XYZ file of C-alpha atoms in Angstrom:
407
model
C -118.447 8.700 -43.892
C -120.805 7.684 -41.108
C -117.978 7.908 -38.561
C -116.997 11.330 -39.923
C -120.606 12.532 -39.702
C -120.832 11.443 -36.071
C -117.680 13.408 -35.253
C -119.096 16.505 -36.969
C -122.389 16.136 -35.117
C -120.600 15.767 -31.783
C -118.437 18.789 -32.555
C -121.469 20.857 -33.499
C -123.210 19.867 -30.283
C -120.133 20.805 -28.266
C -119.932 24.177 -29.979
C -123.637 24.772 -29.405
C -123.263 23.984 -25.715
C -120.101 26.046 -25.253
C -121.841 29.414 -24.586
C -124.014 27.809 -21.928
C -121.095 26.013 -20.335
C -119.117 29.238 -20.309
C -122.117 31.067 -18.904
C -122.278 28.652 -15.973
C -118.619 29.350 -15.224
C -119.055 33.147 -15.051
C -118.972 33.146 -11.250
C -115.528 34.107 -9.990
C -113.952 31.578 -7.615
C -117.090 29.409 -7.923
C -118.856 31.281 -5.106
C -120.655 34.601 -4.701
C -119.363 36.115 -1.498
C -121.100 39.134 0.070
C -119.639 41.047 3.015
C -121.848 42.806 5.582
C -119.634 45.410 7.242
C -121.169 47.457 10.047
C -121.178 48.433 13.717
C -121.898 45.364 15.840
C -120.724 46.563 19.251
C -121.097 50.358 19.432
C -123.785 53.043 19.281
C -125.262 51.637 16.047
C -125.312 47.964 17.046
C -129.139 47.886 17.191
C -129.491 50.293 14.270
C -128.152 47.646 11.869
C -125.652 45.338 13.532
C -126.070 41.578 13.612
C -129.721 42.082 12.684
C -128.648 43.319 9.234
C -126.501 40.185 8.903
C -129.580 38.097 9.659
C -131.572 40.030 7.045
C -128.839 39.365 4.479
C -129.014 35.640 5.234
C -132.803 35.759 4.798
C -132.316 37.267 1.340
C -129.940 34.471 0.342
C -132.411 31.848 1.555
C -135.352 33.509 -0.198
C -133.335 33.683 -3.432
C -132.743 29.928 -3.221
C -129.237 29.649 -1.768
C -127.440 29.543 -5.115
C -127.064 31.797 -8.159
C -126.167 30.492 -11.620
C -125.610 27.137 -9.966
C -123.007 28.455 -7.514
C -123.244 28.850 -3.718
C -123.770 32.207 -2.008
C -121.847 33.048 1.154
C -122.377 35.881 3.658
C -119.400 37.078 5.711
C -119.585 39.868 8.281
C -117.385 42.031 10.490
C -117.560 44.867 13.016
C -115.885 48.073 11.763
C -116.248 49.784 15.182
C -117.291 53.021 13.425
C -113.692 53.642 12.359
C -112.903 54.296 8.715
C -109.359 52.930 8.942
C -110.512 49.645 10.485
C -113.288 49.359 7.881
C -110.858 50.019 5.026
C -108.428 47.382 6.311
C -111.206 44.796 6.592
C -112.552 45.665 3.137
C -109.093 45.453 1.572
C -108.470 42.034 3.145
C -111.916 40.856 2.047
C -111.305 41.924 -1.549
C -107.664 40.838 -1.859
C -107.560 37.665 0.228
C -111.092 36.385 0.817
C -112.271 37.281 -2.699
C -115.428 39.026 -1.499
C -117.477 40.202 -4.484
C -119.476 43.024 -2.875
C -119.692 44.835 0.462
C -122.960 46.110 1.910
C -124.632 47.881 4.856
C -121.716 50.153 5.901
C -123.217 52.023 8.830
C -121.517 55.383 9.518
C -120.939 57.818 6.648
C -117.185 58.178 7.157
C -116.863 54.389 6.884
C -119.162 54.161 3.863
C -117.283 56.887 1.997
C -113.925 55.234 2.705
C -115.082 51.768 1.661
C -116.847 53.106 -1.426
C -113.605 54.807 -2.474
C -111.695 51.557 -2.019
C -114.388 49.577 -3.839
C -114.184 51.958 -6.777
C -110.401 51.532 -6.857
C -110.743 47.742 -6.758
C -113.574 47.651 -9.283
C -116.018 46.161 -6.769
C -119.665 46.818 -5.981
C -120.760 48.357 -2.685
C -124.372 48.919 -1.630
C -124.852 51.242 1.351
C -127.925 50.805 3.545
C -126.681 51.990 6.942
C -125.057 55.368 6.181
C -126.862 58.548 5.197
C -124.510 61.066 3.535
C -125.698 62.258 0.116
C -122.011 62.505 -0.837
C -122.192 58.766 -1.578
C -124.231 59.533 -4.678
C -122.975 63.110 -4.966
C -119.431 64.326 -5.462
C -117.988 61.033 -4.202
C -120.240 58.821 -6.303
C -118.957 55.658 -7.953
C -120.065 53.722 -11.042
C -120.112 50.660 -8.792
C -121.538 52.341 -5.679
C -125.213 52.234 -4.699
C -127.153 53.925 -1.878
C -130.221 51.966 -0.896
C -132.242 52.640 2.271
C -132.336 56.409 2.966
C -130.162 59.513 2.987
C -129.893 62.876 4.705
C -131.915 64.656 2.021
C -134.854 62.277 2.460
C -134.728 62.721 6.242
C -134.562 66.515 5.957
C -137.531 66.651 3.595
C -139.583 64.202 5.657
C -139.077 65.192 9.286
C -137.893 68.769 8.778
C -140.647 69.565 6.311
C -143.426 68.283 8.537
C -142.390 70.321 11.543
C -141.893 73.567 9.612
C -145.362 73.198 8.096
C -146.748 72.566 11.582
C -145.283 75.837 12.888
C -141.870 74.653 14.067
C -140.072 77.435 12.236
C -137.067 78.015 14.518
C -134.452 75.307 15.047
C -131.384 74.480 17.121
C -129.320 71.410 16.237
C -127.445 68.854 18.329
C -125.154 67.337 15.729
C -122.904 64.276 15.668
C -119.386 65.519 14.933
C -118.687 63.700 11.654
C -119.750 63.699 7.980
C -123.230 62.265 8.515
C -124.144 64.786 11.214
C -122.860 67.768 9.219
C -124.791 66.691 6.143
C -128.023 66.092 8.045
C -127.776 69.431 9.878
C -126.999 71.375 6.709
C -129.709 69.836 4.580
C -132.396 70.102 7.248
C -131.342 73.670 8.013
C -131.448 74.600 4.329
C -134.910 73.098 4.050
C -136.115 74.966 7.149
C -134.816 78.283 5.782
C -136.210 77.653 2.308
C -139.648 77.290 3.902
C -139.421 80.551 5.846
C -137.914 79.229 9.064
C -134.742 80.092 10.983
C -131.763 78.200 12.354
C -130.834 79.804 15.671
C -127.715 77.755 16.314
C -126.039 74.376 16.534
C -123.620 72.486 18.724
C -121.577 69.415 17.829
C -121.021 66.459 20.117
C -118.539 63.562 19.880
C -119.770 60.224 18.590
C -120.884 57.945 21.442
C -120.767 60.601 24.148
C -122.805 59.848 27.266
C -123.292 63.328 28.750
C -125.427 65.725 26.713
C -126.101 68.193 29.510
C -124.032 71.109 28.195
C -125.398 70.642 24.660
C -128.991 70.447 25.848
C -128.594 73.543 28.007
C -127.494 75.481 24.923
C -130.488 74.174 22.988
C -132.802 75.142 25.831
C -131.297 78.621 26.106
C -131.684 79.207 22.355
C -135.452 79.409 22.662
C -135.824 77.482 19.406
C -139.215 75.894 18.860
C -137.570 72.685 17.614
C -134.461 70.938 18.883
C -133.201 68.777 16.017
C -131.047 65.755 16.752
C -128.706 65.342 13.772
C -127.353 62.070 15.119
C -128.466 58.435 15.280
C -128.557 55.210 17.262
C -127.779 55.362 20.966
C -126.638 58.972 20.566
C -130.197 59.990 19.691
C -131.770 57.754 22.330
C -129.500 59.048 25.107
C -129.996 62.671 24.064
C -133.793 62.280 24.065
C -133.695 60.579 27.464
C -131.624 63.412 28.947
C -133.798 66.043 27.231
C -136.750 64.653 29.172
C -134.769 64.995 32.404
C -134.056 68.646 31.576
C -137.746 69.294 30.966
C -137.165 70.558 27.429
C -140.472 69.283 26.042
C -142.309 70.314 29.208
C -140.868 73.791 28.621
C -142.561 74.022 25.228
C -139.845 72.947 22.802
C -140.362 70.090 20.345
C -137.844 67.348 19.644
C -137.087 66.240 16.103
C -135.190 62.966 15.757
C -133.828 63.321 12.246
C -132.614 59.725 12.058
C -134.609 57.565 14.407
C -135.755 54.015 13.664
C -137.957 51.376 15.195
C -134.920 49.878 16.942
C -134.168 53.076 18.859
C -137.831 53.611 19.785
C -137.908 50.060 21.145
C -134.781 50.660 23.193
C -136.018 53.996 24.521
C -139.630 53.001 25.198
C -142.846 54.812 24.309
C -142.930 56.731 27.587
C -139.837 58.712 26.535
C -140.248 58.589 22.738
C -143.951 59.258 22.184
C -144.851 62.243 20.003
C -141.536 62.327 18.154
C -141.755 62.754 14.384
C -139.428 60.648 12.257
C -138.943 59.479 8.698
C -138.440 55.828 7.713
C -138.752 53.973 4.449
C -140.426 50.862 5.853
C -142.551 49.861 8.837
C -143.620 46.333 9.669
C -147.293 47.131 10.403
C -148.087 49.150 7.257
C -149.648 46.316 5.264
C -150.062 42.541 5.139
C -146.851 41.902 3.185
C -144.793 43.976 5.623
C -146.403 42.175 8.546
C -145.563 38.796 7.016
C -141.930 39.804 6.528
C -141.757 41.303 10.020
C -143.136 38.140 11.584
C -140.653 35.991 9.659
C -137.798 38.211 10.852
C -139.188 38.194 14.409
C -139.237 34.386 14.476
C -135.468 34.447 13.876
C -134.471 37.427 16.026
C -137.262 38.130 18.545
C -137.521 41.697 17.244
C -139.132 43.539 14.352
C -136.791 44.937 11.673
C -136.204 48.582 10.808
C -135.506 50.329 7.487
C -131.775 49.564 7.541
C -132.276 45.857 8.148
C -135.006 45.375 5.547
C -133.026 47.630 3.212
C -130.071 45.259 3.586
C -132.352 42.341 2.714
C -133.439 44.217 -0.414
C -129.874 45.161 -1.407
C -128.619 41.579 -1.148
C -131.643 40.215 -2.997
C -131.363 42.764 -5.816
C -127.624 42.098 -6.174
C -128.340 38.386 -6.604
C -131.110 39.151 -9.104
C -128.648 41.328 -11.041
C -126.063 38.520 -11.173
C -128.748 36.136 -12.393
C -129.843 38.614 -15.090
C -126.271 39.388 -16.177
C -125.304 35.679 -16.149
C -122.061 36.673 -14.437
C -120.788 38.297 -11.253
C -118.418 40.538 -13.223
C -118.664 44.010 -11.714
C -119.491 46.150 -14.751
C -122.152 43.753 -15.993
C -123.811 43.474 -12.574
C -123.631 47.244 -11.975
C -125.347 47.799 -15.330
C -128.173 45.461 -14.318
C -128.508 47.147 -10.909
C -128.939 50.501 -12.664
C -131.381 49.036 -15.157
C -133.653 46.778 -13.099
C -136.649 48.072 -11.086
C -136.703 47.151 -7.389
C -139.776 45.246 -6.253
C -139.546 43.160 -3.103
C -140.537 43.167 0.568
C -138.851 46.558 1.018
C -140.451 48.522 -1.826
C -142.590 47.888 -4.871
C -141.602 51.100 -6.675
C -137.809 51.353 -6.389
C -135.791 52.793 -9.250
C -132.006 53.164 -9.300
C -130.833 56.516 -10.630
C -127.743 56.927 -12.799
C -125.747 58.061 -9.739
C -126.584 54.865 -7.824
C -129.308 56.329 -5.594
C -132.242 53.929 -5.229
C -135.282 56.205 -5.108
C -138.515 55.041 -3.496
C -141.299 56.536 -1.371
C -140.488 57.394 2.238
C -142.934 57.851 5.111
C -143.367 60.333 7.926
C -144.342 58.628 11.163
C -145.157 59.815 14.653
C -144.337 57.672 17.678
C -147.482 56.525 19.479
C -148.257 57.155 23.105
C -148.300 54.122 25.425
C -152.104 54.299 25.420
C -152.254 54.159 21.605
C -150.036 51.071 21.360
C -152.003 47.825 21.434
C -149.350 45.125 20.791
C -145.582 44.565 20.893
C -143.655 46.817 18.481
C -146.849 48.773 17.713
C -144.974 52.057 17.808
C -145.734 54.187 14.742
C -148.675 55.930 13.171
C -148.251 57.014 9.563
C -148.665 60.741 9.021
C -147.708 61.255 5.383
C -146.014 59.771 2.336
C -142.923 61.513 1.002
C -142.854 60.693 -2.747
C -139.549 59.475 -4.153
C -139.283 62.534 -6.410
C -139.357 64.790 -3.329
C -137.343 62.567 -1.018
C -134.216 62.230 -3.147
C -132.028 64.626 -5.085
C -132.140 64.310 -8.855
C -128.953 63.180 -10.572
C -128.525 66.717 -11.886
C -128.755 68.228 -8.394
C -126.709 65.545 -6.656
C -123.274 66.733 -7.773
C -122.383 63.347 -9.274
C -120.645 63.512 -12.655
C -122.183 60.432 -14.247
C -120.610 61.363 -17.589
C -117.298 60.193 -16.120
C -118.644 56.695 -15.483
C -117.286 53.973 -17.804
C -119.663 53.030 -20.593
């Protein structure tokens, strides 16, 4: 009887431990593998690039290096701003390397392509580097998330400020792909809704080096504001050439609709001062931001921008979601990402909407003059807060049919 009782006790203990043992095995392939896919050699190399990869690694380290007792691995690749190359890399990552989630995804055409593939494969993607509202609009995914900013937030922030300040006539220089079209349209709609006018627009190829013909058209339009619906080196080069054409000296204002700390640093305050821009994070806003910025600087010799800190936040929140779900299974983790508030070095007030849009407060900044800057990377002065409710489209207005998402 005693022997029989011992067997029963051992069996009961084994049964009691089984859920916990199973829980510890809920990590596919015994590793959580996150892919950072972005531009590392082209016009957006400073915009996100290898600096976003470094931010992702910081998130893994700050989380503790493991999740549910399993290691975390970051892999990265350069998509060269080409959707077909990005899709091929993503497919190989998912099918061969067993990558669990792909993040960053600079360039809207790339992000839309990879999000479509991720949806097909039942994988999570979190976009921090692309801006198109289509990601959480008509092309939304139950497993797709948009983290750092989007074209609507930029239009409300930068466009709104200039219209209110009297910049009521606009001409756009627009990057000739999905991101540029979206940014031009949404800013233009916002300008017109506030009593302004769009006098014209011209589209330029991605990564062009000669903006002279486009700038001459903008100058001839007589618009009070020349809006750059582009990003990265495209914006920096256009602003540099605008100075050479004397556009600002002639009385027109420049609006950089997607312009980050990285581009200001590359351009210099002499050329960039006075430009209004919208970002979701700036290193010198408060003590916590300064501490994060200094930690990032110690690794990279530069301060991070919204995209890079947004990538840190996306990776960290993904790992928190796995920990909360006790598995890296896609549906369970996606549910936690939708459910959990976002509070980290990037934002203290983030909330993920049903369509995957992470809504948080944005900020309107103005680039300082050289005389106003007192230390390295001291580039911005905060002009206004753009509340999350104003910055981002509601689920109802986004065009995303969340009723079609699996329950």
